[in-house]
Backbone as JSON, one array per atom type, in Angstrom:
{
  "sequence": "MSTSSKISFIFIIVAITLGYSIYHKNKIDTYVDESRTYILKTLPSVELTNFEDNSPVQLQDLAQSSNGLVVHFWGTWCAPCEAEFPEFVEFARKLEEKNVKVVFMAVKDEDMKIKKFLKRFKDLPSNSMVIHDVSGISMSKLGVVKVPETFVFDSSLDHRIMFKGPQDWKMSSYFTRVLNYLGIN",
  "N": [[-47.18, -16.86, -29.8], [-44.72, -18.22, -31.84], [-42.51, -21.1, -31.64], [-40.04, -20.73, -32.94], [-39.88, -17.92, -33.03], [-39.76, -17.39, -30.31], [-37.3, -18.54, -29.66], [-35.66, -16.94, -31.25], [-36.1, -14.47, -30.02], [-35.02, -14.97, -27.43], [-32.36, -15.45, -28.19], [-31.66, -12.9, -29.17], [-31.87, -11.38, -26.81], [-29.84, -12.59, -25.26], [-27.61, -11.99, -26.9], [-27.62, -9.17, -26.79], [-27.18, -8.79, -24.03], [-24.64, -9.99, -23.75], [-23.12, -8.34, -25.48], [-23.4, -5.87, -24.13], [-22.12, -6.53, -21.72], [-19.48, -6.97, -22.63], [-18.89, -4.43, -23.57], [-18.93, -2.93, -21.12], [-16.9, -4.26, -19.74], [-14.67, -3.54, -21.21], [-14.66, -0.79, -20.69], [-14.07, -0.85, -17.94], [-11.56, -2.11, -17.99], [-10.09, -0.08, -19.22], [-10.31, 1.85, -17.29], [-8.78, 0.84, -15.12], [-6.18, 1.01, -16.01], [-2.85, 0.17, -15.93], [-0.76, 1.74, -16.8], [-1.19, 4.31, -16.13], [-0.41, 7.62, -14.99], [0.82, 8.69, -11.91], [-0.03, 11.21, -9.53], [1.8, 11.69, -7.52], [5.01, 11.48, -8.17], [7.68, 11.17, -7.37], [9.55, 10.44, -4.37], [8.95, 12.71, -1.9], [10.98, 15.19, -0.24], [11.31, 14.6, 3.07], [11.81, 15.13, 6.4], [11.89, 13.4, 9.36], [11.36, 11.93, 12.64], [12.84, 9.18, 14.22], [10.93, 6.93, 16.02], [11.81, 5.24, 18.02], [14.43, 6.05, 18.95], [14.56, 8.79, 18.72], [16.16, 9.89, 16.73], [17.05, 11.85, 13.84], [15.42, 11.3, 10.69], [15.67, 10.93, 7.28], [13.59, 10.33, 4.71], [14.3, 10.0, 2.03], [17.0, 9.29, 2.17], [16.8, 6.74, 3.28], [15.59, 5.29, 1.21], [17.51, 5.51, -0.84], [19.69, 4.21, 0.23], [19.19, 1.56, 0.01], [17.43, -1.18, -1.61], [15.03, -0.11, -2.08], [12.04, 1.52, -0.75], [9.39, 1.09, 1.48], [6.6, 2.68, 2.57], [4.39, 2.7, 5.1], [1.38, 3.83, 6.14], [-0.39, 4.17, 9.16], [-2.5, 3.81, 12.11], [-3.06, 3.62, 15.64], [-5.65, 3.86, 16.38], [-7.12, 2.97, 14.3], [-9.08, 0.48, 13.16], [-8.94, -1.31, 10.82], [-6.21, -1.0, 10.29], [-5.03, -2.06, 12.59], [-5.86, -4.69, 12.36], [-4.5, -5.58, 10.04], [-1.84, -5.21, 10.68], [-0.14, -7.28, 11.96], [0.26, -9.04, 9.76], [1.5, -7.3, 8.0], [3.89, -6.78, 9.32], [5.15, -9.27, 9.06], [5.34, -9.31, 6.3], [7.14, -7.17, 5.97], [9.33, -8.37, 7.17], [9.97, -10.33, 5.28], [10.78, -8.66, 3.21], [13.12, -7.74, 4.24], [15.12, -9.56, 3.62], [15.62, -8.85, 1.02], [16.81, -6.42, 1.08], [15.14, -4.14, 1.36], [13.85, -1.25, 2.71], [11.54, -0.48, 5.36], [9.04, 1.66, 6.52], [7.06, 2.25, 9.24], [4.61, 4.35, 9.49], [3.22, 6.12, 11.86], [0.31, 7.95, 12.36], [-1.63, 10.81, 13.39], [-1.79, 10.19, 16.17], [-1.0, 9.09, 19.57], [1.94, 9.05, 21.6], [2.05, 7.22, 23.82], [0.0, 5.4, 23.23], [0.98, 4.3, 20.88], [3.34, 3.04, 21.8], [2.21, 1.14, 23.55], [0.7, -0.37, 21.72], [2.75, -1.39, 20.07], [4.06, -3.12, 21.79], [2.98, -5.6, 21.51], [4.29, -6.6, 19.38], [7.07, -7.69, 19.69], [9.49, -7.83, 18.35], [10.37, -6.12, 15.82], [11.24, -6.21, 12.33], [14.7, -5.81, 11.32], [15.08, -4.14, 9.17], [13.23, -2.21, 9.36], [11.49, 0.7, 10.68], [9.79, 2.66, 13.12], [7.95, 5.55, 12.78], [6.64, 8.37, 14.26], [4.63, 10.61, 13.06], [3.9, 13.43, 14.14], [3.23, 16.01, 13.33], [2.0, 15.62, 10.89], [3.11, 16.08, 8.45], [4.15, 14.26, 6.58], [1.87, 12.96, 5.63], [0.62, 15.03, 4.29], [2.55, 15.68, 2.32], [2.7, 13.31, 0.83], [0.15, 12.96, 0.04], [-1.81, 11.58, 1.49], [-4.96, 10.68, 2.66], [-6.61, 9.04, 4.2], [-6.08, 6.2, 6.36], [-5.42, 2.63, 6.39], [-2.6, 3.11, 4.24], [-0.25, 2.42, 1.72], [2.9, 3.0, 0.33], [5.27, 2.49, -2.31], [8.59, 3.01, -3.1], [11.34, 3.23, -5.33], [14.97, 2.84, -5.32], [15.84, 5.02, -6.7], [14.17, 6.95, -5.95], [11.73, 7.05, -7.21], [8.21, 6.87, -7.39], [6.55, 3.88, -7.23], [4.26, 2.19, -6.79], [1.05, 2.27, -5.15], [-0.85, 1.18, -2.39], [-4.1, 1.26, -1.48], [-6.03, 1.35, 1.43], [-6.75, -1.5, 3.63], [-4.81, -4.47, 3.14], [-4.27, -7.9, 2.15], [-1.65, -8.93, 3.26], [-0.29, -11.31, 3.6], [-0.55, -12.8, 1.35], [1.26, -14.17, -1.29], [1.42, -12.85, -3.68], [1.57, -10.09, -3.24], [4.16, -9.68, -2.26], [5.63, -10.55, -4.48], [4.73, -8.68, -6.41], [5.66, -6.22, -5.33], [8.43, -6.64, -5.37], [8.77, -6.92, -8.13], [8.0, -4.34, -9.03], [10.07, -2.92, -7.91], [12.15, -3.89, -9.33], [13.54, -6.12, -8.5], [14.58, -9.43, -8.34]],
  "CA": [[-45.83, -16.7, -30.32], [-44.21, -19.52, -32.28], [-41.28, -21.57, -31.02], [-38.89, -20.09, -33.59], [-39.81, -16.51, -32.61], [-39.31, -17.41, -28.9], [-35.85, -18.81, -29.7], [-35.05, -15.73, -31.79], [-36.19, -13.46, -28.97], [-34.02, -15.32, -26.4], [-31.05, -15.24, -28.8], [-31.44, -11.45, -29.22], [-31.63, -10.94, -25.43], [-28.5, -13.07, -24.89], [-26.64, -11.22, -27.68], [-27.58, -7.81, -26.23], [-26.54, -8.9, -22.72], [-23.22, -10.25, -23.98], [-22.53, -7.11, -26.02], [-23.36, -4.89, -23.05], [-21.07, -6.98, -20.8], [-18.17, -6.72, -23.26], [-18.72, -2.97, -23.57], [-18.56, -2.47, -19.78], [-15.6, -4.82, -19.38], [-13.66, -2.68, -21.87], [-14.62, 0.46, -19.93], [-13.38, -1.12, -16.68], [-10.15, -2.34, -18.32], [-9.51, 1.22, -19.48], [-10.28, 2.57, -16.02], [-7.71, 0.35, -14.27], [-4.98, 0.97, -16.82], [-1.64, 0.2, -15.1], [0.21, 2.7, -17.31], [-1.59, 5.66, -15.72], [0.6, 8.34, -14.24], [0.42, 9.1, -10.57], [0.26, 12.59, -9.18], [3.05, 11.6, -6.77], [5.96, 10.82, -9.07], [8.89, 10.84, -6.64], [9.49, 10.57, -2.92], [9.29, 14.09, -1.51], [11.93, 15.35, 0.86], [10.62, 14.67, 4.35], [12.66, 14.77, 7.54], [11.07, 13.04, 10.5], [12.12, 11.44, 13.78], [12.69, 7.77, 14.56], [10.14, 6.83, 17.25], [12.55, 4.48, 19.03], [15.57, 6.73, 19.57], [14.45, 10.23, 18.44], [17.15, 10.34, 15.76], [16.43, 12.37, 12.61], [15.31, 10.35, 9.58], [15.33, 11.49, 5.97], [13.05, 9.21, 3.95], [15.06, 9.84, 0.78], [18.22, 8.55, 2.49], [16.45, 5.33, 3.48], [15.34, 4.7, -0.11], [18.74, 5.46, -1.63], [20.68, 3.31, 0.84], [18.65, 0.2, -0.05], [16.82, -1.51, -2.9], [13.74, 0.55, -2.15], [11.43, 1.92, 0.51], [7.95, 0.91, 1.62], [6.09, 3.56, 3.63], [3.06, 2.2, 5.47], [0.67, 4.74, 7.05], [-1.32, 3.46, 10.03], [-2.78, 4.46, 13.39], [-3.57, 2.68, 16.66], [-7.08, 4.11, 16.45], [-7.68, 2.48, 13.03], [-9.34, -0.97, 13.25], [-8.33, -2.06, 9.71], [-4.75, -0.95, 10.46], [-4.71, -3.0, 13.66], [-6.08, -6.05, 11.85], [-3.51, -5.98, 9.04], [-0.49, -4.94, 11.16], [0.71, -8.48, 12.09], [0.62, -9.52, 8.43], [2.43, -6.35, 7.4], [5.19, -7.0, 9.96], [5.74, -10.44, 8.4], [5.67, -8.84, 4.95], [8.37, -6.39, 6.12], [10.39, -9.32, 7.47], [10.36, -10.94, 4.0], [11.49, -7.63, 2.44], [14.43, -7.59, 4.87], [16.05, -10.41, 2.86], [15.86, -8.21, -0.27], [17.37, -5.1, 1.37], [14.14, -3.11, 1.17], [13.53, -0.61, 3.99], [10.12, -0.32, 5.64], [8.72, 2.66, 7.54], [5.72, 2.2, 9.82], [4.34, 5.76, 9.74], [2.07, 6.32, 12.74], [-0.23, 9.29, 12.15], [-2.78, 11.23, 14.21], [-1.75, 9.26, 17.28], [-0.31, 9.5, 20.8], [3.11, 8.22, 21.87], [1.75, 6.11, 24.75], [-0.81, 4.4, 22.52], [1.87, 3.62, 19.94], [4.18, 2.14, 22.6], [1.37, 0.03, 24.02], [0.37, -1.18, 20.55], [3.94, -2.07, 19.56], [4.5, -4.15, 22.73], [2.51, -6.9, 21.0], [5.22, -7.0, 18.34], [8.32, -7.52, 20.43], [10.68, -7.84, 17.52], [10.14, -5.66, 14.44], [12.4, -6.54, 11.49], [15.8, -4.85, 11.39], [14.99, -3.23, 8.02], [12.08, -1.33, 9.55], [11.49, 1.65, 11.78], [8.51, 3.3, 13.39], [8.02, 7.01, 12.85], [5.38, 9.02, 14.67], [4.56, 11.91, 12.39], [2.98, 14.23, 14.95], [2.78, 17.19, 12.59], [1.23, 15.22, 9.72], [3.77, 16.58, 7.24], [4.3, 13.18, 5.6], [0.56, 12.74, 5.01], [0.41, 16.14, 3.38], [3.48, 15.62, 1.18], [2.44, 12.14, 0.0], [-1.25, 12.99, -0.4], [-2.6, 10.58, 2.21], [-6.18, 11.23, 3.24], [-7.01, 8.13, 5.26], [-5.19, 5.06, 6.54], [-4.03, 2.4, 5.99], [-2.17, 3.37, 2.88], [1.14, 1.97, 1.61], [3.6, 3.49, -0.86], [6.53, 1.83, -2.63], [9.52, 3.86, -3.84], [12.59, 2.54, -5.64], [16.17, 3.52, -4.81], [15.98, 6.28, -7.44], [13.13, 7.78, -5.34], [10.52, 7.05, -8.03], [7.02, 6.22, -6.83], [6.27, 2.71, -8.07], [2.87, 1.74, -6.63], [0.42, 2.62, -3.89], [-1.94, 0.29, -2.0], [-5.08, 1.99, -0.67], [-6.84, 0.52, 2.31], [-6.11, -2.71, 4.15], [-4.48, -5.51, 2.16], [-4.0, -9.22, 2.69], [-0.2, -8.94, 3.02], [0.28, -12.67, 3.64], [-0.61, -13.37, 0.0], [2.59, -14.08, -1.92], [1.37, -11.95, -4.83], [2.01, -8.74, -2.84], [5.61, -9.73, -2.21], [6.1, -10.62, -5.87], [4.45, -7.4, -7.08], [6.57, -5.18, -4.83], [9.77, -6.93, -5.92], [8.74, -6.59, -9.57], [8.0, -2.88, -9.17], [11.4, -2.42, -7.53], [13.14, -4.47, -10.24], [14.32, -7.1, -7.75], [14.07, -10.81, -8.56]],
  "C": [[-45.29, -18.09, -30.67], [-42.89, -19.85, -31.59], [-40.06, -20.89, -31.63], [-38.78, -18.61, -33.21], [-39.38, -16.4, -31.15], [-37.79, -17.6, -28.85], [-35.11, -17.58, -30.22], [-35.02, -14.62, -30.74], [-35.13, -13.71, -27.87], [-32.61, -15.09, -26.94], [-30.7, -13.75, -28.82], [-31.12, -10.91, -27.82], [-30.23, -11.35, -24.97], [-27.43, -12.26, -25.61], [-26.5, -9.79, -27.13], [-26.87, -7.82, -24.88], [-25.04, -9.11, -22.86], [-22.52, -9.01, -24.51], [-22.38, -6.03, -24.96], [-22.26, -5.24, -22.05], [-19.68, -6.69, -21.35], [-17.88, -5.22, -23.27], [-18.27, -2.48, -22.19], [-17.22, -3.04, -19.32], [-14.49, -3.96, -19.99], [-13.56, -1.34, -21.16], [-13.84, 0.27, -18.63], [-11.9, -1.34, -16.94], [-9.43, -1.02, -18.57], [-9.35, 1.99, -18.17], [-9.12, 2.13, -15.13], [-6.4, 0.19, -15.03], [-3.74, 1.16, -15.94], [-0.63, 1.25, -15.58], [-0.13, 4.13, -16.91], [-0.46, 6.33, -14.93], [0.02, 8.78, -12.91], [0.73, 10.58, -10.38], [1.59, 12.64, -8.44], [4.04, 10.81, -7.63], [7.23, 10.38, -8.34], [8.67, 11.03, -5.14], [9.87, 12.0, -2.53], [10.3, 14.09, -0.36], [11.17, 15.57, 2.15], [11.6, 14.25, 5.43], [11.77, 14.57, 8.75], [11.96, 12.51, 11.61], [11.79, 9.98, 14.04], [12.0, 7.69, 15.92], [10.95, 6.18, 18.37], [13.64, 5.29, 19.73], [15.61, 8.24, 19.3], [15.52, 10.76, 17.5], [16.44, 10.86, 14.51], [16.47, 11.33, 11.5], [14.91, 11.12, 8.33], [14.86, 10.32, 5.11], [13.83, 8.96, 2.67], [16.35, 9.05, 1.02], [17.94, 7.06, 2.66], [16.27, 4.63, 2.13], [16.64, 4.52, -0.88], [19.78, 4.52, -1.06], [20.2, 1.85, 0.81], [18.13, -0.07, -1.46], [15.45, -0.88, -3.06], [13.18, 0.83, -0.77], [9.92, 1.69, 0.42], [7.51, 1.76, 2.8], [4.64, 3.18, 3.88], [2.44, 3.14, 6.52], [-0.37, 3.96, 7.84], [-1.58, 4.28, 11.29], [-3.33, 3.44, 14.37], [-5.08, 2.77, 16.77], [-7.83, 3.52, 15.26], [-7.84, 0.96, 13.09], [-8.77, -1.75, 12.07], [-6.8, -2.09, 9.8], [-4.31, -1.99, 11.48], [-4.84, -4.43, 13.16], [-4.98, -6.49, 10.89], [-2.07, -5.87, 9.54], [0.36, -6.2, 11.32], [1.16, -9.04, 10.74], [1.65, -8.6, 7.78], [3.82, -6.48, 8.02], [5.88, -8.2, 9.31], [6.14, -10.12, 6.97], [6.99, -8.06, 4.99], [9.56, -7.32, 6.4], [10.88, -10.01, 6.19], [11.14, -9.94, 3.14], [12.9, -7.4, 2.97], [15.48, -8.37, 4.08], [16.44, -9.77, 1.53], [16.41, -6.79, -0.13], [16.41, -3.97, 0.99], [13.78, -2.56, 2.55], [12.02, -0.43, 4.12], [9.95, 0.71, 6.75], [7.26, 2.46, 7.94], [5.41, 3.62, 10.26], [3.06, 5.92, 10.55], [1.61, 7.77, 12.61], [-1.44, 9.53, 13.04], [-2.9, 10.36, 15.46], [-1.02, 9.84, 18.48], [0.82, 8.53, 21.08], [2.79, 7.01, 22.75], [0.94, 5.01, 24.06], [0.04, 3.62, 21.52], [2.75, 2.62, 20.68], [3.4, 0.92, 23.06], [1.04, -0.91, 22.87], [1.57, -2.01, 20.11], [4.46, -3.15, 20.51], [4.05, -5.53, 22.28], [3.47, -7.46, 19.96], [6.63, -6.77, 18.87], [9.53, -7.27, 19.54], [10.35, -7.41, 16.1], [11.39, -5.98, 13.62], [13.46, -5.43, 11.52], [15.78, -3.84, 10.23], [13.88, -2.2, 8.2], [12.3, -0.36, 10.7], [10.1, 2.24, 11.91], [8.77, 4.8, 13.48], [6.65, 7.51, 13.27], [5.41, 10.42, 14.08], [3.49, 12.76, 13.09], [2.4, 15.39, 14.15], [1.91, 16.85, 11.38], [1.85, 15.66, 8.4], [3.89, 15.5, 6.17], [2.98, 12.89, 4.89], [0.3, 13.8, 3.95], [1.27, 16.0, 2.13], [3.22, 14.42, 0.26], [0.98, 12.06, -0.44], [-2.13, 11.96, 0.26], [-3.8, 11.27, 2.86], [-6.66, 10.35, 4.39], [-6.09, 6.91, 5.26], [-6.01, 3.78, 6.62], [-3.81, 2.7, 4.51], [-0.68, 3.06, 2.81], [1.71, 2.41, 0.27], [4.9, 2.72, -1.05], [7.34, 2.77, -3.52], [10.78, 3.06, -4.13], [13.78, 3.36, -5.14], [16.48, 4.81, -5.55], [14.94, 7.3, -6.99], [11.85, 7.87, -6.17], [9.4, 6.3, -7.33], [6.62, 5.09, -7.76], [4.83, 2.25, -7.99], [2.37, 2.18, -5.25], [-0.71, 1.62, -3.65], [-2.85, 1.07, -1.07], [-5.87, 1.01, 0.17], [-6.09, -0.7, 2.79], [-5.9, -3.75, 3.05], [-4.26, -6.83, 2.89], [-2.51, -9.52, 2.44], [0.42, -10.33, 3.06], [0.21, -13.35, 2.27], [0.73, -13.13, -0.7], [2.59, -13.1, -3.1], [1.8, -10.53, -4.48], [3.53, -8.67, -2.82], [6.19, -9.72, -3.61], [5.9, -9.3, -6.59], [5.43, -6.32, -6.64], [7.97, -5.41, -5.39], [9.82, -6.59, -7.41], [8.77, -5.08, -9.79], [9.36, -2.28, -8.82], [12.5, -2.97, -8.44], [14.06, -5.46, -9.55], [13.73, -8.48, -8.04], [14.78, -11.81, -7.72]]
}
């Protein structure tokens, strides 16, 4: 094989590889289209009980009485939840300054385990509350299958974004994204 045919062959291989890469990148860009519509469009009506004082809590009221609501599903039995919880508490503390409410929604859990777990976090932010959803009604209404999962709703009760799985909440981009989705600057 001559040198020019070797170079031509390599050029063709590189061109095919580049074309294939561009084709798949466009498929992926289409797949992660931010304009997609969610099945969950608004915050469903859910009445639960505050874990601390057993008072009734209507999630819709929390969202409407603030600049938005962040609902974070977790469990003491969930290792990724336990790992991200300290960062999420600090994230909630930053949202406190922006009048955004945060609900720590404990699911599939026991009261004693929740109390023991929360003792490590002596001082949760004032904009947050812990709810133990014993019946699992909130999981059903919001379509949660596994935890951790975090939902953001604006004060008009519209679902803005959902974070599946554990996140690195200490990254400033999460704070910025949530504020942008809520229209807060």
